[in-house]
Coordinates of C-alpha atoms in Angstrom, one line a residue:
Chain K
M1 CA 5.8 13.5 19.0
L2 CA 7.3 11.1 16.7
Q3 CA 7.4 13.6 14.3
V4 CA 9.6 15.8 16.3
L5 CA 11.7 12.7 17.3
V6 CA 11.9 11.9 13.5
N7 CA 13.0 15.9 12.9
S8 CA 15.8 15.7 15.8
L9 CA 17.1 12.4 14.9
A10 CA 17.6 13.9 11.3
L11 CA 19.2 17.1 12.7
G12 CA 21.6 14.9 14.8
S13 CA 22.6 12.2 12.4
A14 CA 24.0 15.1 10.3
Y15 CA 25.9 16.6 13.4
A16 CA 27.3 13.0 13.6
L17 CA 28.5 12.8 10.5
L18 CA 30.1 16.4 11.0
A19 CA 31.6 15.4 14.7
L20 CA 33.1 12.2 13.4
G21 CA 35.4 13.6 11.1
F22 CA 36.3 16.2 13.5
V23 CA 37.4 13.3 15.9
L24 CA 38.8 11.3 13.2
I25 CA 41.3 14.4 12.5
L26 CA 41.4 15.0 16.1
N27 CA 43.0 11.2 16.8
A28 CA 45.1 11.2 13.4
V29 CA 47.0 14.3 14.4
N30 CA 45.9 15.3 18.1
A31 CA 44.9 18.6 16.8
V32 CA 41.6 20.3 16.4
N33 CA 40.5 21.1 13.1
F34 CA 38.5 24.3 13.3
A35 CA 37.6 24.3 10.0
Q36 CA 34.9 21.4 10.0
G37 CA 32.0 23.4 10.6
D38 CA 33.5 25.4 7.7
L39 CA 33.4 22.2 5.5
V40 CA 30.3 21.7 6.3
M41 CA 29.2 25.3 4.4
A42 CA 31.6 24.5 1.7
G43 CA 29.9 21.0 1.4
G44 CA 26.4 23.1 1.0
F45 CA 27.4 25.5 -1.0
V46 CA 29.3 22.6 -3.4
A47 CA 25.6 20.9 -3.6
V48 CA 23.9 23.9 -4.2
A49 CA 26.2 24.9 -7.2
F50 CA 26.0 20.8 -8.7
G51 CA 22.3 21.6 -7.9
M52 CA 22.1 24.6 -10.3
L53 CA 24.2 22.5 -13.0
L54 CA 22.4 19.4 -13.0
P55 CA 18.4 19.2 -12.2
V56 CA 18.8 15.9 -10.4
P57 CA 17.9 14.9 -6.6
G58 CA 20.3 15.3 -3.8
I59 CA 21.4 11.8 -3.2
V60 CA 22.8 11.6 -6.8
L61 CA 24.8 14.7 -6.0
L62 CA 26.0 13.0 -3.0
P63 CA 28.8 11.2 -4.7
L64 CA 30.1 14.3 -6.4
V65 CA 30.4 16.1 -3.2
L66 CA 32.2 13.8 -1.4
V67 CA 34.8 13.6 -4.1
V68 CA 35.0 17.5 -4.3
M69 CA 35.4 17.6 -0.5
A70 CA 37.8 15.3 0.1
L71 CA 40.1 16.8 -2.5
I72 CA 39.2 20.0 -0.4
G73 CA 40.1 17.8 2.8
R74 CA 43.4 16.9 1.0
A75 CA 44.5 20.6 0.5
L76 CA 43.2 21.6 4.1
A77 CA 46.1 19.0 5.2
A78 CA 48.5 20.3 2.7
V79 CA 48.2 24.0 3.6
A80 CA 47.2 23.7 7.5
Y81 CA 48.5 20.7 8.4
F82 CA 51.9 19.4 6.7
P83 CA 53.5 22.6 7.3
L84 CA 52.9 22.7 11.0
K85 CA 53.3 19.1 11.9
S86 CA 56.4 19.7 14.1
R87 CA 55.1 22.5 15.7
P88 CA 52.8 22.4 18.8
P89 CA 49.1 21.7 18.4
V90 CA 47.9 25.3 18.9
S91 CA 49.3 26.1 15.6
V92 CA 47.0 23.7 13.6
F93 CA 44.1 25.0 15.7
I94 CA 45.1 28.8 14.1
S95 CA 45.8 27.2 10.8
T96 CA 42.6 25.6 10.6
I97 CA 40.5 28.7 11.6
A98 CA 42.4 30.8 9.0
V99 CA 41.5 28.1 6.2
G100 CA 37.9 28.3 7.6
I101 CA 37.6 32.2 7.1
I102 CA 39.2 31.9 3.7
L103 CA 36.3 29.1 2.8
Q104 CA 33.9 31.5 4.7
N105 CA 34.8 34.6 2.3
L106 CA 35.0 32.4 -1.1
A107 CA 31.5 31.1 -0.4
N108 CA 30.6 34.7 -0.3
A109 CA 32.3 35.9 -3.1
L110 CA 30.7 33.1 -5.2
F111 CA 27.4 32.9 -3.7
G112 CA 26.6 35.9 -1.6
A113 CA 25.5 36.5 1.5
E114 CA 22.1 35.2 1.1
P115 CA 20.4 31.7 2.2
R116 CA 20.7 28.9 -0.3
A117 CA 19.0 25.8 -0.3
A118 CA 20.4 22.5 -2.0
P119 CA 18.0 20.0 -3.7
P120 CA 16.5 17.7 -1.2
L121 CA 17.6 14.1 -1.1
F122 CA 14.8 12.6 -2.9
A123 CA 11.8 14.7 -2.9
G124 CA 10.1 17.6 -0.5
G125 CA 7.2 17.2 1.1
L126 CA 5.5 15.0 3.7
V127 CA 4.8 11.2 3.9
E128 CA 2.4 9.0 6.0
L129 CA 4.2 6.6 7.8
G130 CA 2.1 4.4 10.1
G131 CA -0.5 7.2 11.2
I132 CA 2.2 10.0 11.7
V133 CA 3.3 12.7 9.2
V134 CA 6.8 12.9 8.7
S135 CA 9.2 15.0 6.1
R136 CA 10.4 13.0 3.6
Q137 CA 13.6 14.6 3.7
A138 CA 14.1 14.0 7.6
L139 CA 14.0 10.3 6.9
A140 CA 16.2 10.5 3.9
I141 CA 18.8 12.4 6.3
I142 CA 18.8 9.4 8.7
A143 CA 19.2 6.8 6.3
V144 CA 22.0 8.6 4.3
A145 CA 23.4 9.4 7.7
A146 CA 23.2 6.0 8.9
V147 CA 24.6 4.5 5.8
M148 CA 27.6 7.1 6.2
I149 CA 28.1 6.2 10.0
A150 CA 28.1 2.2 9.0
A151 CA 30.7 2.5 6.6
Q152 CA 32.8 4.7 8.4
Y153 CA 33.0 1.4 10.9
V154 CA 33.2 -0.9 8.3
L155 CA 36.1 1.1 6.9
F156 CA 37.7 1.6 10.3
Q157 CA 37.3 -1.7 11.7
R158 CA 37.3 -4.3 8.8
T159 CA 39.6 -2.7 6.1
A160 CA 43.5 -2.7 6.3
L161 CA 43.3 0.8 5.0
G162 CA 41.0 1.1 8.3
R163 CA 44.1 -0.4 10.3
R164 CA 46.9 1.5 9.2
L165 CA 44.4 4.6 10.1
R166 CA 44.0 3.4 13.6
A167 CA 47.7 2.5 14.1
T168 CA 49.0 5.6 13.1
A169 CA 46.5 7.5 15.1
Q170 CA 47.6 5.5 17.9
D171 CA 51.4 5.4 17.7
R172 CA 52.4 7.4 14.5
E173 CA 56.3 6.8 15.2
M174 CA 55.7 3.2 15.6
A175 CA 53.2 2.9 12.6
E176 CA 55.8 4.5 10.5
A177 CA 58.7 2.2 11.7
L178 CA 56.6 -0.6 10.6
G179 CA 56.6 0.8 6.9
I180 CA 53.2 2.6 6.9
R181 CA 53.5 5.9 5.2
V182 CA 51.7 8.0 7.7
N183 CA 51.6 11.1 5.6
H184 CA 49.4 9.1 3.4
V185 CA 47.2 7.9 6.0
I186 CA 47.1 11.3 7.5
A187 CA 46.0 13.1 3.9
A188 CA 43.6 9.9 3.8
T189 CA 42.1 10.8 7.3
F190 CA 41.3 14.8 6.5
A191 CA 40.2 13.9 3.2
I192 CA 37.7 11.4 4.9
A193 CA 36.7 13.8 7.5
A194 CA 35.9 16.9 5.2
A195 CA 33.9 14.4 2.9
Y196 CA 31.7 13.7 5.9
A197 CA 31.4 17.3 7.1
G198 CA 30.7 18.0 3.2
A199 CA 27.7 15.2 3.1
A200 CA 26.6 16.8 6.5
G201 CA 26.1 20.0 4.4
L202 CA 24.1 18.4 1.4
L203 CA 22.3 17.0 3.9
L204 CA 21.4 19.9 6.2
A205 CA 21.2 22.6 3.2
N206 CA 18.1 21.7 2.2
T207 CA 15.9 22.2 5.3
F208 CA 18.0 24.6 7.3
F209 CA 19.2 26.3 4.2
V210 CA 23.1 27.6 3.8
T211 CA 24.9 30.7 4.4
P212 CA 28.6 31.7 4.5
T213 CA 28.6 32.4 8.2
D214 CA 27.3 28.8 9.1
G215 CA 30.4 27.2 9.9
G216 CA 31.1 28.7 13.3
N217 CA 27.7 27.4 14.5
Y218 CA 28.6 24.0 13.2
I219 CA 32.1 23.6 14.9
L220 CA 30.4 24.1 18.0
K221 CA 28.2 21.6 17.8
A222 CA 30.9 19.1 16.8
Y223 CA 32.8 20.5 19.9
I224 CA 30.1 20.0 22.3
A225 CA 29.3 16.6 20.7
V226 CA 32.7 15.5 20.9
V227 CA 33.3 16.7 24.5
I228 CA 30.0 15.3 25.9
G229 CA 30.6 11.9 24.3
G230 CA 34.3 12.0 25.4
W231 CA 37.2 13.6 23.7
G232 CA 38.4 11.2 20.9
S233 CA 35.7 8.8 21.1
V234 CA 34.1 7.6 17.6
P235 CA 31.0 6.3 19.1
G236 CA 30.8 9.2 21.5
A237 CA 30.9 11.7 18.9
V238 CA 28.0 10.0 17.3
V239 CA 25.9 9.9 20.4
G240 CA 27.0 13.3 21.4
A241 CA 25.8 14.6 18.4
L242 CA 22.4 13.3 18.8
L243 CA 22.0 14.3 22.2
I244 CA 22.3 17.8 21.3
A245 CA 20.3 17.6 18.3
L246 CA 17.6 15.9 20.7
F247 CA 18.2 18.7 23.1
E248 CA 17.7 21.5 20.4
V249 CA 14.4 20.1 18.6
M250 CA 12.7 18.8 21.9
L251 CA 13.1 21.6 24.3
P252 CA 11.3 24.3 22.2
S253 CA 8.6 21.7 20.9
L254 CA 8.1 20.2 24.7
P255 CA 4.7 22.4 24.9
L256 CA 3.6 20.6 21.8
I257 CA 4.2 17.4 23.5
V258 CA 3.1 17.8 26.8
P259 CA 0.2 20.6 26.3
G260 CA -0.2 20.9 29.9
L261 CA 2.7 23.2 29.9
A262 CA 2.2 25.7 27.2
G263 CA 0.1 27.2 29.9
L264 CA 2.8 27.8 32.3
P265 CA 3.8 31.4 33.1
G266 CA 6.8 32.4 30.6
A267 CA 6.4 28.9 28.6
S268 CA 7.2 30.4 25.3
W269 CA 10.0 32.0 26.6
L270 CA 11.1 29.0 28.2
F271 CA 10.5 26.5 25.6
S272 CA 12.5 28.5 22.9
Q273 CA 15.7 28.1 20.6
T274 CA 17.5 30.3 22.7
I275 CA 17.0 28.7 25.8
A276 CA 17.6 25.3 24.2
T277 CA 21.0 27.0 23.4
I278 CA 21.8 28.0 26.9
L279 CA 20.9 25.2 28.2
L280 CA 22.8 23.2 26.1
Y281 CA 26.3 25.1 26.9
L282 CA 25.1 24.9 30.7
M283 CA 24.9 21.0 29.7
L284 CA 28.4 21.0 28.2
L285 CA 29.7 23.0 31.5
V286 CA 28.2 20.2 33.9
V287 CA 29.6 17.1 31.8
L288 CA 33.2 19.3 32.0
V289 CA 32.9 19.7 35.9
V290 CA 31.1 16.4 36.7
R291 CA 32.5 13.8 34.0
P292 CA 35.3 15.3 32.0
Q293 CA 36.3 11.8 29.9
G294 CA 32.8 11.9 29.1
L295 CA 29.8 9.8 28.3
F296 CA 32.5 7.1 26.5
G297 CA 35.6 8.8 28.0
E298 CA 37.6 5.6 28.3
A299 CA 41.4 5.1 28.9
V300 CA 43.2 7.0 26.3
Q301 CA 44.4 3.7 24.9
R302 CA 40.7 2.6 23.5
R303 CA 40.2 5.8 21.9
A304 CA 40.0 4.4 18.3
Chain I
M1 CA 80.1 -13.8 4.8
T2 CA 78.6 -10.9 3.5
A3 CA 77.9 -7.9 5.8
L4 CA 74.2 -7.2 6.1
L5 CA 74.5 -4.0 8.0
D6 CA 77.7 -2.2 7.8
I7 CA 78.2 0.9 10.2
A8 CA 81.1 3.0 10.1
D9 CA 82.1 5.9 12.5
L10 CA 78.4 6.5 13.1
V11 CA 78.1 10.0 14.7
V12 CA 74.4 11.3 16.5
G13 CA 74.5 13.7 18.8
H14 CA 71.2 16.1 18.5
G15 CA 69.2 17.3 21.6
P16 CA 67.9 15.4 24.0
V17 CA 69.0 11.7 22.7
T18 CA 72.0 10.1 24.0
A19 CA 75.1 10.9 21.5
L20 CA 76.8 8.3 19.4
H21 CA 80.7 9.3 19.1
G22 CA 81.8 7.1 15.9
V23 CA 80.2 3.9 16.3
S24 CA 81.4 1.0 14.0
L25 CA 79.6 -2.4 13.9
R26 CA 78.6 -5.2 11.3
V27 CA 75.7 -7.9 11.2
N28 CA 76.2 -10.8 9.1
S29 CA 73.1 -12.6 7.4
G30 CA 71.4 -15.1 9.9
E31 CA 73.7 -13.6 12.5
I32 CA 72.3 -13.0 16.2
V33 CA 74.8 -10.0 17.4
A34 CA 74.2 -8.4 21.1
L35 CA 74.6 -4.9 21.8
V36 CA 75.4 -4.9 25.8
G37 CA 76.1 -1.8 28.0
A38 CA 74.5 0.3 30.5
N39 CA 71.6 2.4 30.6
G40 CA 72.9 5.4 28.6
A41 CA 75.2 3.6 26.6
G42 CA 73.6 4.7 23.1
K43 CA 72.0 1.4 22.7
S44 CA 68.7 2.5 21.6
T45 CA 69.9 5.9 19.9
L46 CA 71.9 3.3 17.7
L47 CA 68.7 1.3 16.7
R48 CA 66.7 4.4 16.6
A49 CA 69.1 6.1 14.1
L50 CA 69.1 3.0 11.9
M51 CA 65.4 3.4 11.8
G52 CA 65.8 7.1 10.8
L53 CA 63.9 8.0 13.6
V54 CA 66.6 10.3 14.9
P55 CA 68.9 12.4 12.3
V56 CA 72.7 11.4 12.1
T57 CA 75.1 13.5 12.3
S58 CA 77.9 11.8 10.0
G59 CA 79.4 7.9 9.2
E60 CA 77.8 5.8 6.8
I61 CA 75.2 3.0 7.1
M62 CA 75.2 0.1 4.4
F63 CA 72.5 -2.3 4.6
D64 CA 72.2 -5.0 2.1
G65 CA 74.6 -3.6 -0.2
T66 CA 73.3 0.2 -0.2
P67 CA 73.8 3.2 1.8
L68 CA 70.5 3.3 4.1
T69 CA 68.7 6.6 3.9
G70 CA 65.4 7.9 3.8
P71 CA 62.1 8.1 6.3
A72 CA 61.6 5.2 8.4
W73 CA 58.5 3.7 6.4
S74 CA 61.2 2.8 3.6
R75 CA 63.9 1.2 5.7
A76 CA 61.0 -0.8 7.3
R77 CA 60.2 -2.0 3.6
R78 CA 64.0 -2.6 2.8
G79 CA 63.9 -5.2 5.3
L80 CA 64.3 -3.7 9.0
G81 CA 61.9 -5.0 11.5
Y82 CA 61.9 -2.9 14.5
C83 CA 61.0 -3.8 18.1
P84 CA 61.2 -0.9 20.2
E85 CA 61.8 -0.4 24.1
G86 CA 58.9 -0.3 25.7
R87 CA 57.1 -2.6 22.9
R88 CA 55.0 -0.1 21.7
V89 CA 51.8 -2.3 20.7
F90 CA 49.2 -0.3 19.3
P91 CA 46.8 -0.5 22.5
G92 CA 43.4 -0.2 20.7
L93 CA 44.3 -3.0 18.0
T94 CA 43.7 -6.2 18.6
V95 CA 46.6 -8.8 18.8
E96 CA 45.5 -9.7 15.1
E97 CA 45.2 -6.6 13.9
N98 CA 48.5 -5.3 15.6
L99 CA 50.2 -8.2 13.3
N100 CA 48.1 -7.9 10.3
V101 CA 49.3 -3.8 9.9
A102 CA 52.7 -4.2 9.6
A103 CA 52.3 -7.5 7.1
A104 CA 54.5 -7.4 4.3
P105 CA 53.3 -9.3 0.9
G106 CA 53.6 -13.1 1.9
A107 CA 53.5 -12.7 5.3
S108 CA 51.7 -15.5 7.2
L109 CA 50.0 -15.2 10.9
D110 CA 50.4 -19.1 11.8
T111 CA 54.5 -18.2 11.4
V112 CA 54.1 -16.0 14.4
Y113 CA 51.5 -18.1 16.1
K114 CA 53.8 -20.7 15.9
L115 CA 56.3 -19.2 17.4
F116 CA 54.6 -17.7 20.0
P117 CA 51.6 -20.0 21.2
P118 CA 50.3 -17.9 23.8
L119 CA 49.5 -15.3 21.0
A120 CA 47.1 -17.8 19.2
N121 CA 44.8 -17.9 22.2
R122 CA 44.4 -13.7 22.6
R123 CA 44.6 -12.9 18.8
D124 CA 40.9 -11.1 19.8
A125 CA 42.3 -9.2 22.3
P126 CA 43.0 -5.4 22.1
G127 CA 46.8 -4.5 23.0
W128 CA 46.0 -2.5 25.9
Q129 CA 44.7 -6.0 27.8
L130 CA 48.0 -7.9 27.1
S131 CA 50.5 -9.0 30.0
G132 CA 53.8 -7.8 29.5
G133 CA 55.2 -10.6 28.2
E134 CA 52.3 -11.1 25.9
Q135 CA 53.0 -7.3 24.6
Q136 CA 56.8 -8.3 23.9
M137 CA 55.7 -11.5 21.8
L138 CA 53.3 -9.3 19.8
A139 CA 56.1 -6.4 19.4
V140 CA 58.4 -9.2 17.9
G141 CA 56.0 -10.8 16.1
R142 CA 54.8 -7.5 14.6
A143 CA 58.3 -6.8 13.5
L144 CA 58.6 -10.3 11.8
M145 CA 55.0 -9.6 9.9
A146 CA 57.0 -7.4 7.6
R147 CA 59.5 -10.3 6.8
P148 CA 62.6 -8.2 7.6
K149 CA 66.6 -9.3 6.7
L150 CA 67.2 -7.9 10.1
L151 CA 65.6 -7.6 13.4
L152 CA 66.1 -4.5 15.5
L153 CA 65.3 -5.7 19.2
D154 CA 65.6 -2.9 21.7
E155 CA 65.6 -4.2 25.5
P156 CA 63.3 -7.2 25.1
S157 CA 64.1 -8.2 28.8
L158 CA 62.5 -5.0 30.2
G159 CA 60.1 -5.6 32.8
L160 CA 60.0 -9.5 32.1
S161 CA 60.9 -12.1 34.8
P162 CA 64.1 -14.1 34.3
L163 CA 62.1 -17.1 33.1
L164 CA 60.4 -14.9 30.6
T165 CA 63.3 -13.2 29.3
D166 CA 65.0 -16.7 28.5
E167 CA 62.5 -18.2 27.0
L168 CA 61.8 -15.2 24.9
L169 CA 65.4 -15.2 23.9
A170 CA 65.7 -18.9 23.0
R171 CA 63.0 -18.1 20.3
L172 CA 65.8 -15.3 18.6
R173 CA 67.6 -19.1 17.6
A174 CA 64.4 -20.2 16.0
I175 CA 64.3 -16.7 14.4
A176 CA 67.7 -16.5 13.2
S177 CA 67.4 -20.1 11.7
D178 CA 64.7 -18.9 9.3
G179 CA 67.7 -16.2 7.9
V180 CA 66.5 -13.1 9.9
A181 CA 69.9 -11.7 11.4
V182 CA 69.2 -9.8 14.8
L183 CA 70.7 -6.7 16.6
L184 CA 69.5 -7.4 20.0
A185 CA 70.1 -4.2 22.6
E186 CA 70.5 -5.5 25.8
Q187 CA 71.4 -4.4 29.2
N188 CA 70.7 -7.9 30.6
A189 CA 74.2 -8.8 29.3
A190 CA 74.6 -12.0 30.4
A191 CA 71.2 -13.4 29.0
A192 CA 72.3 -11.7 25.7
L193 CA 75.5 -13.2 25.7
E194 CA 73.8 -16.5 26.1
V195 CA 71.9 -16.2 22.6
A196 CA 74.5 -14.1 20.6
D197 CA 77.0 -15.2 18.0
R198 CA 78.8 -12.2 18.4
A199 CA 78.4 -9.1 20.8
Y200 CA 79.5 -5.1 21.0
V201 CA 80.4 -3.4 24.3
L202 CA 78.7 0.2 24.1
H203 CA 80.0 2.6 26.6
L204 CA 79.1 6.4 26.5
G205 CA 78.3 6.3 22.6
H206 CA 82.0 4.3 21.9
T207 CA 82.1 0.7 20.9
V208 CA 84.8 0.0 23.4
D209 CA 84.6 -4.1 22.9
D210 CA 83.7 -6.9 20.7
G211 CA 84.1 -10.3 20.1
S212 CA 82.5 -14.0 19.9
A213 CA 79.8 -14.2 22.6
A214 CA 81.2 -17.3 23.6
D215 CA 84.7 -15.6 24.3
P216 CA 85.1 -16.3 28.0
G217 CA 87.6 -13.5 28.2
L218 CA 85.2 -11.1 26.8
R219 CA 82.3 -12.3 29.3
Q220 CA 84.7 -11.6 31.7
R221 CA 85.3 -7.8 30.7
V222 CA 81.6 -7.5 30.3
R223 CA 80.9 -8.5 33.3
E224 CA 83.7 -6.4 35.3
G225 CA 82.8 -3.4 32.9
I226 CA 79.0 -3.7 34.1
L227 CA 80.1 -4.0 37.7
S228 CA 82.7 -0.9 37.6
A229 CA 79.8 1.0 36.0
K230 CA 77.9 0.5 38.6
G231 CA 80.6 1.4 40.8
L232 CA 80.9 -2.0 42.7
T233 CA 83.9 -2.8 42.3
S234 CA 85.5 -0.2 44.6
G235 CA 84.8 -2.2 47.6

């Protein structure tokens, strides 16, 4: 039971990094970055590539992945956002989809379509903690993601750059009229968002492998997390991501946790990944109908 | 006196904004200049053009001896403090964060809190929780944190009670005595003329009158002009 919980928490915290980046860009430029899922995939392959060059654990590769991905995020802003910034937000949807497709094909050309694995953060294998056996990688993912989520909070709430990032997200023209170079701030937001997606890629690419077409799945997860959590809400994105992962991992494992369920007719059909995905989308629809502002939906003003 | 701001034949005429048809105007260092006129006269457009937020068609703006050009952030850093119509405080930032986000090197929160004591008690409140008067104080204080040479104030009286308006405008004297010039766009001409040194009257994108704010003749003409603009003098 606890083992399953640790696994879903690990998956959820990686999703949380991805969803966080998605929300930061959403708030900064009021546009959806559909390349966010492909940035996770790119981060996975960057980790794979560094892993081939340097035989070191993933945690050592993490800073390198963050830097490379931040540069990719900066480039994404330059090609997919700035040329279109005075166009309707839908233009940015399309340009980021285009960048996502380019990343996919680039990864395919460089690494091929076979699943690849990045090195584990510290070490593979299992560890016994107070009587339960859990995977080392899952614990490491949770720890790294927690540190990164805390770092994002401190950066945004406690630093001068964070104040400028939030002010720009809330009223760009006013921020500029107060002397803030909003284009730099927006470029920094893209860099941070891509770095966080890339970190998620590194975290996931050991347990779940990485293939060039992974992005579509991840962007859907981010999108659902943000809708469930509340469009534009940063804590909502984190909670939404954790809920999704909990659901994805817990539902197929229910018969293990509650042995009585396994005897039910159709149990293997009901408690499966497929049904979990279907129910997840149904849950999304229910949220959209019943509580369109999401769990953390508040007045628009509070969104940053 | 040297002119801090010298606008010559400014023409703005794009899109949905109120056009300006050749406005000329000067603000000297440490002076409070009122820009009065009815809604739609072009007051906000003039201030937005100064900040670089709307494109200028022709004309020249000199600020502190050199032409005023470039993006809004560079104009702010050259010494323009902008307090827009509707205040536009950052709703998700606290009072203190609103002030700090605009701070230039050497700016001090205490100066603003001394000028507007109610803000000091609300320093941790988010912008969206503030009353209209508090938001206005914050918007002025935020503009001052950039340590401007010229404060551009757009309709500070909007939505404030007459008492609050008087209190706020009275603060402008203290601001000006610290060497900050003020260009005050106000529909409430009577209140603006009380506090200003000089005034310009803007009507449908033209400067139609100007003079000392204390000049009874100007005050009379402003009063009549506003009444006629409202169509109240025919009867």
